[in-house]
XYZ file of C-alpha atoms in Angstrom:
252
model
C -18.900 -175.953 151.394
C -18.686 -175.707 147.582
C -16.626 -178.171 145.580
C -13.388 -177.024 144.032
C -13.601 -176.495 140.248
C -12.066 -179.220 138.072
C -8.669 -178.528 136.530
C -8.459 -177.149 133.021
C -6.896 -180.379 131.740
C -9.718 -182.469 133.265
C -12.348 -180.201 131.709
C -10.673 -180.442 128.295
C -10.502 -184.231 128.565
C -14.184 -184.419 129.532
C -15.190 -182.206 126.599
C -13.055 -184.318 124.267
C -14.643 -187.551 125.551
C -18.141 -186.098 125.227
C -17.430 -184.956 121.649
C -16.221 -188.431 120.708
C -19.285 -190.072 122.253
C -21.585 -187.682 120.408
C -19.872 -188.304 117.069
C -19.854 -192.078 117.503
C -23.547 -191.988 118.457
C -24.393 -190.065 115.280
C -22.414 -192.514 113.186
C -24.129 -195.500 114.814
C -27.559 -194.064 113.994
C -26.741 -193.443 110.361
C -23.457 -194.761 108.978
C -24.019 -193.253 105.525
C -25.799 -189.949 106.165
C -26.891 -187.521 103.447
C -24.570 -185.445 101.282
C -25.070 -182.398 103.464
C -24.551 -184.388 106.670
C -21.375 -185.995 105.330
C -19.947 -182.589 104.419
C -20.837 -181.303 107.884
C -19.253 -184.365 109.501
C -15.994 -184.004 107.591
C -15.739 -180.243 108.236
C -17.069 -180.164 111.806
C -15.072 -178.402 114.585
C -12.020 -180.509 115.367
C -12.278 -182.308 112.025
C -8.603 -181.697 111.232
C -7.748 -183.852 114.241
C -10.287 -186.601 113.534
C -9.549 -186.710 109.801
C -5.978 -187.805 110.478
C -7.427 -191.296 110.848
C -8.507 -192.576 107.387
C -10.744 -195.233 108.953
C -12.533 -192.476 110.847
C -12.972 -190.492 107.619
C -14.546 -193.470 105.839
C -16.533 -194.516 108.949
C -15.033 -197.996 108.955
C -13.577 -200.408 111.482
C -9.859 -200.991 111.026
C -10.533 -204.694 110.414
C -12.570 -203.934 107.270
C -11.208 -205.766 104.151
C -9.738 -203.602 101.406
C -12.555 -204.529 98.978
C -15.148 -203.144 101.406
C -13.023 -200.066 102.049
C -13.013 -199.352 98.325
C -16.810 -199.709 98.089
C -17.345 -197.317 101.004
C -14.909 -194.822 99.524
C -16.834 -194.798 96.226
C -20.189 -194.256 97.974
C -18.881 -191.393 100.092
C -16.999 -189.730 97.230
C -20.227 -189.688 95.197
C -22.165 -188.211 98.116
C -19.781 -185.294 98.687
C -18.742 -184.726 95.064
C -18.834 -180.983 94.180
C -21.007 -181.662 91.112
C -23.631 -183.181 93.384
C -23.478 -180.232 95.807
C -23.635 -177.147 93.599
C -25.165 -175.065 96.412
C -22.152 -175.779 98.651
C -19.452 -176.446 96.075
C -16.405 -175.080 97.933
C -17.038 -177.048 101.108
C -17.950 -180.123 99.056
C -14.605 -179.829 97.255
C -12.781 -179.823 100.601
C -14.789 -182.830 101.843
C -14.124 -184.647 98.569
C -10.355 -184.098 98.973
C -10.510 -185.466 102.535
C -12.267 -188.625 101.295
C -9.716 -189.066 98.488
C -6.777 -188.607 100.838
C -8.145 -191.274 103.203
C -8.568 -193.739 100.329
C -5.040 -193.093 98.992
C -3.632 -193.913 102.424
C -5.638 -197.131 102.771
C -5.255 -198.422 99.210
C -1.471 -198.365 99.607
C -0.210 -201.481 101.402
C 2.630 -199.674 103.175
C 0.610 -196.746 104.547
C -2.373 -198.976 105.416
C -0.078 -201.213 107.508
C 1.204 -198.122 109.322
C -2.397 -197.220 110.195
C -3.119 -200.756 111.410
C 0.057 -200.611 113.509
C -1.434 -197.574 115.278
C -4.440 -199.671 116.338
C -2.183 -202.481 117.525
C -0.080 -200.072 119.586
C -3.232 -198.499 121.064
C -4.487 -201.929 122.146
C -1.134 -202.859 123.690
C -0.960 -199.576 125.609
C -4.555 -199.865 126.785
C -3.974 -203.436 128.029
C -0.766 -202.380 129.761
C -2.565 -199.505 131.483
C -5.316 -201.859 132.686
C -2.729 -204.319 133.992
C -1.087 -201.518 135.987
C -4.456 -200.430 137.397
C -5.271 -204.001 138.468
C -1.844 -204.353 140.043
C -2.459 -201.179 142.013
C -5.883 -202.422 143.207
C -4.291 -205.688 144.317
C -1.693 -203.787 146.380
C -4.510 -201.785 147.959
C -6.261 -205.031 148.928
C -9.079 -204.611 146.373
C -8.296 -207.287 143.775
C -11.973 -207.919 142.944
C -12.907 -204.279 142.340
C -14.137 -203.624 138.807
C -12.510 -201.088 136.530
C -14.495 -198.848 134.145
C -12.636 -200.459 131.234
C -14.026 -203.866 132.209
C -17.132 -202.686 130.352
C -16.464 -203.607 126.664
C -17.852 -200.286 125.419
C -15.680 -198.262 127.777
C -12.662 -200.396 126.915
C -13.319 -199.746 123.220
C -13.724 -196.033 123.921
C -10.400 -195.855 125.824
C -8.678 -197.582 122.936
C -10.347 -195.246 120.422
C -9.144 -192.128 122.287
C -5.595 -193.478 122.312
C -5.802 -194.303 118.587
C -6.681 -190.682 117.791
C -3.809 -189.399 119.941
C -1.348 -191.729 118.217
C -2.495 -190.533 114.792
C -1.945 -186.948 115.978
C 1.566 -187.858 117.186
C 2.295 -189.502 113.840
C 1.200 -186.359 111.976
C 3.374 -184.147 114.180
C 6.398 -186.341 113.451
C 5.604 -186.235 109.733
C 5.488 -182.435 109.798
C 8.759 -182.256 111.744
C 10.456 -184.536 109.211
C 9.036 -182.434 106.374
C 10.449 -179.239 107.897
C 13.796 -180.935 108.519
C 13.880 -182.261 104.970
C 13.023 -178.822 103.565
C 15.814 -177.213 105.610
C 18.260 -179.882 104.425
C 17.287 -179.298 100.796
C 17.722 -175.544 101.302
C 21.172 -176.078 102.865
C 22.252 -178.321 99.973
C 21.004 -175.806 97.409
C 22.932 -172.982 99.093
C 26.033 -175.170 99.064
C 25.518 -175.932 95.361
C 25.198 -172.211 94.599
C 28.436 -171.486 96.481
C 30.241 -174.248 94.564
C 28.854 -172.954 91.263
C 30.063 -169.424 92.089
C 33.529 -170.752 93.009
C 33.746 -172.683 89.727
C 32.632 -169.596 87.813
C 35.338 -167.473 89.447
C 38.003 -170.106 88.710
C 36.888 -170.291 85.075
C 37.016 -166.502 84.676
C 40.457 -166.363 86.304
C 41.736 -169.060 83.918
C 40.250 -167.192 80.947
C 41.849 -163.861 81.969
C 45.158 -165.591 82.620
C 45.130 -167.170 79.136
C 44.186 -163.881 77.445
C 47.123 -162.071 79.067
C 49.600 -164.914 78.414
C 50.648 -163.682 74.937
C 51.274 -160.210 76.274
C 53.545 -161.648 78.938
C 55.379 -163.772 76.317
C 55.979 -160.729 74.092
C 57.287 -158.737 77.016
C 59.734 -161.515 77.809
C 60.957 -161.716 74.203
C 61.575 -157.947 74.190
C 63.477 -158.273 77.443
C 65.710 -161.049 76.073
C 66.305 -159.225 72.760
C 67.446 -156.154 74.653
C 70.255 -158.076 76.346
C 68.352 -158.492 79.465
C 68.105 -154.755 80.038
C 65.122 -152.671 79.669
C 65.480 -149.496 77.629
C 65.112 -146.410 79.669
C 62.558 -144.071 78.342
C 63.785 -140.582 77.414
C 62.536 -137.816 79.557
C 60.244 -135.499 77.756
C 60.712 -131.699 77.901
C 62.699 -128.888 76.221
C 66.466 -129.315 75.826
C 68.696 -126.816 77.661
C 72.147 -125.768 76.374
C 74.182 -123.617 78.847
C 75.778 -120.391 77.366
C 79.461 -120.482 76.403
C 81.715 -118.579 78.727
C 84.089 -116.085 76.962
C 87.744 -115.983 77.991
C 88.568 -112.914 80.105
C 90.814 -110.329 78.253
C 93.231 -108.259 80.408
C 94.474 -104.764 79.335
C 98.017 -103.892 80.194
């Protein structure tokens, strides 16, 4: 009897885990890589997702001091600089921008702390998940059974996967806030335009009212001078005089 195929979600997770293992293995073998290899690494399939983590971009552990981060940034930026990669200038430019963006995030105290907070949250969640798994094993009467995450490498891998997911969540929230902020700015601008139009109409009304004021004053003066009565205009047209009637003469 053949085994049932794995679910789509399980297959996707396995592919994701395999991709991470492959990438980490490459980085362990050669942490610097050549210019071409660095460009390929930064623009590889799925790079948009991985490049959300600035430590991943610079191939550094999150515990690396800022001085060392700066040194690594300089080395990588030189490697992928467009001037150094004339035969692949466009892609080098994109890679160079990715490196610069990662450094700008990490050189800023506020944004670097946010990134470090992601690692702390990932560790807390991973430890909580392990505690729940151990609690479940204890209920099942298997308190001494080992978990995959008891292996330091697998524990580190589980934490790494969660770190990447948290960075993705953070980016989604950032984009949502950006859209919300853009809509709010648009709404305020439309309101400003409406207020400007209303002010313009009021100003024009006031101007027209002032221009016609003298005409109204003159009309009032004429009315008062005429004893409060308006002169009736004569009707135009030819005058008509009826013929005189002659007295009737009787003959006797």
